[in-house]
GROMACS .gro file of C-alpha atoms in nm:
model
  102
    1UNK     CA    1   7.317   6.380  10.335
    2UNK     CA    2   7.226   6.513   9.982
    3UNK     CA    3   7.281   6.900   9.957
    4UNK     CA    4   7.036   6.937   9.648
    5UNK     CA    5   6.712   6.793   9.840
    6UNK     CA    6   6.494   7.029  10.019
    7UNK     CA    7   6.346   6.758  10.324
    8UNK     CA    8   6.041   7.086  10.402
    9UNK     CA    9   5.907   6.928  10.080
   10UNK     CA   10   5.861   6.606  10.155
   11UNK     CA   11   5.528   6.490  10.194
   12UNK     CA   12   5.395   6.235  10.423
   13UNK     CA   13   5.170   5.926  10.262
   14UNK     CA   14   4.999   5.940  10.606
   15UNK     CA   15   4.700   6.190  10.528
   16UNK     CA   16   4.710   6.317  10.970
   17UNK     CA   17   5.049   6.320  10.927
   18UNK     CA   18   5.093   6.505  10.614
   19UNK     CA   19   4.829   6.777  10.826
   20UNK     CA   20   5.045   6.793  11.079
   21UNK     CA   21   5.359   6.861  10.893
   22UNK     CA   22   5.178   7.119  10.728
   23UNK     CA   23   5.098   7.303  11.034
   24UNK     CA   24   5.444   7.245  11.177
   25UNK     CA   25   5.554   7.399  10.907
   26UNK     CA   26   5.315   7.744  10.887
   27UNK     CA   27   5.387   7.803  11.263
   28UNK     CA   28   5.752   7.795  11.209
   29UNK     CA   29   5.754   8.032  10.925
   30UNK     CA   30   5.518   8.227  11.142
   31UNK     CA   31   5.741   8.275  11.419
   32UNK     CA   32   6.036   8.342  11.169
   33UNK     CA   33   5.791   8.645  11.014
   34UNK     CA   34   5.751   8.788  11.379
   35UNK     CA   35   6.073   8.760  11.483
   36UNK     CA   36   6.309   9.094  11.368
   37UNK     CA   37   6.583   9.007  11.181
   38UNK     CA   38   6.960   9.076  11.345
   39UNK     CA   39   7.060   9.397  11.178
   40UNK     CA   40   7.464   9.372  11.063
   41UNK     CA   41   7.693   9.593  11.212
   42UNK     CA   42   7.798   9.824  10.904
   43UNK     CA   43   8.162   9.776  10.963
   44UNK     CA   44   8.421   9.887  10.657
   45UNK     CA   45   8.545   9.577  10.399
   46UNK     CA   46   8.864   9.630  10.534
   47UNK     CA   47   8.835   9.686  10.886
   48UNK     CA   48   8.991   9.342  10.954
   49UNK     CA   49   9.309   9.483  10.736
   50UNK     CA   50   9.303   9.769  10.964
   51UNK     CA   51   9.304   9.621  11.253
   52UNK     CA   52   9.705   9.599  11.328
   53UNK     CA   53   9.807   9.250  11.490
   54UNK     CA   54  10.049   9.292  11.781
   55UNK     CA   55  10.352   9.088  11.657
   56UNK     CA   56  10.520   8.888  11.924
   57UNK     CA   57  10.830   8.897  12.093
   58UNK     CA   58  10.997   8.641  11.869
   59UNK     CA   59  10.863   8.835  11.568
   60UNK     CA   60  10.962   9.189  11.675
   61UNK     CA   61  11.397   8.980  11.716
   62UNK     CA   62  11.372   8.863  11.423
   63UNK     CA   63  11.292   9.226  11.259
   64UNK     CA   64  11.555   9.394  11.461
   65UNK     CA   65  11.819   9.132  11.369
   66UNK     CA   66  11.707   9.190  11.005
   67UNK     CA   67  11.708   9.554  11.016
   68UNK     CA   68  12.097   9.548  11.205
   69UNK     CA   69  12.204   9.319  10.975
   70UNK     CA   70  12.124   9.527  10.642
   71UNK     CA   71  12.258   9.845  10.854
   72UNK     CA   72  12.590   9.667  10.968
   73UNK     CA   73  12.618   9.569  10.562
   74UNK     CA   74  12.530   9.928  10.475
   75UNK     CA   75  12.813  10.059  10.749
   76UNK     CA   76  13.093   9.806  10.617
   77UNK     CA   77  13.038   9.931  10.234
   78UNK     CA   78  13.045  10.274  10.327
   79UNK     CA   79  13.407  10.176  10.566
   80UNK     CA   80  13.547  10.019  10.276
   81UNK     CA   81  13.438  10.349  10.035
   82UNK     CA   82  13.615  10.582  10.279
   83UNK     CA   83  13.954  10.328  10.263
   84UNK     CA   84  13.960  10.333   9.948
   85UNK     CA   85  13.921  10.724   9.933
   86UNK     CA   86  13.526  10.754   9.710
   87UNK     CA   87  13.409  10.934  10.042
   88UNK     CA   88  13.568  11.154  10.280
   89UNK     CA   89  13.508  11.169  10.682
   90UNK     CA   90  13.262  11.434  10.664
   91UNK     CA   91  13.096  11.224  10.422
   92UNK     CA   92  13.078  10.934  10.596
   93UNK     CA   93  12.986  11.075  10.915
   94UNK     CA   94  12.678  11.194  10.772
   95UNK     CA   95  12.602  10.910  10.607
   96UNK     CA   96  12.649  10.723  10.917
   97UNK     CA   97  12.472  10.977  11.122
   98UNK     CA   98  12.744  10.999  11.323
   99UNK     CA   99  12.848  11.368  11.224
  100UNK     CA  100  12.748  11.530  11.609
  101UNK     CA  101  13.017  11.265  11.693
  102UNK     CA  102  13.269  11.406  11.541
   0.00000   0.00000   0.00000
């Protein structure tokens, strides 16, 4: 179908026809003019951004096995400081958050 032609504006050769069109066509915009129009919900532009998605279980592993990866990494360069002598215990207990440990 062509997007551009408007088939309301078609008229018939048929004169009874064409009458009948026409009256088709005023009782149908009738019954659109009596008929309220929906009112939209005034909802924010971003309430579909607000709206937080529950991430699944597969999702929430794959965080947590991020986030204790880059911790581990954080843990070993901080080990290998206090080897080499750059920070003390104290230090790295607190870094660690292990200084109630201690």
């Amino acid at each position: 179908p062509v997007k551009d032609i408007n088939l309301t504006e078609i008229k018939y050769k048929d004169k009874s026809r064409e009458k009948q069109r026409k009256k088709n066509l005023q009782a149908k915009k009738a019954v659109q003019q009596q008929e309220p129009k929906p009112q939209k919900s005034k909802s924010t532009p971003n309430a579909a951004a607000t709206v937080m998605r529950k991430k699944t279980a597969k999702q929430r592993r794959v965080v947590q096995s991020i986030d204790d990866e880059e911790e581990m990494a954080q843990e070993y360069r901080l080990l290998k400081k206090l080897k080499r002598g750059s920070i003390d215990e104290s230090e790295f207990a607190k870094l660690t958050g292990t200084e109630e440990l201690l």
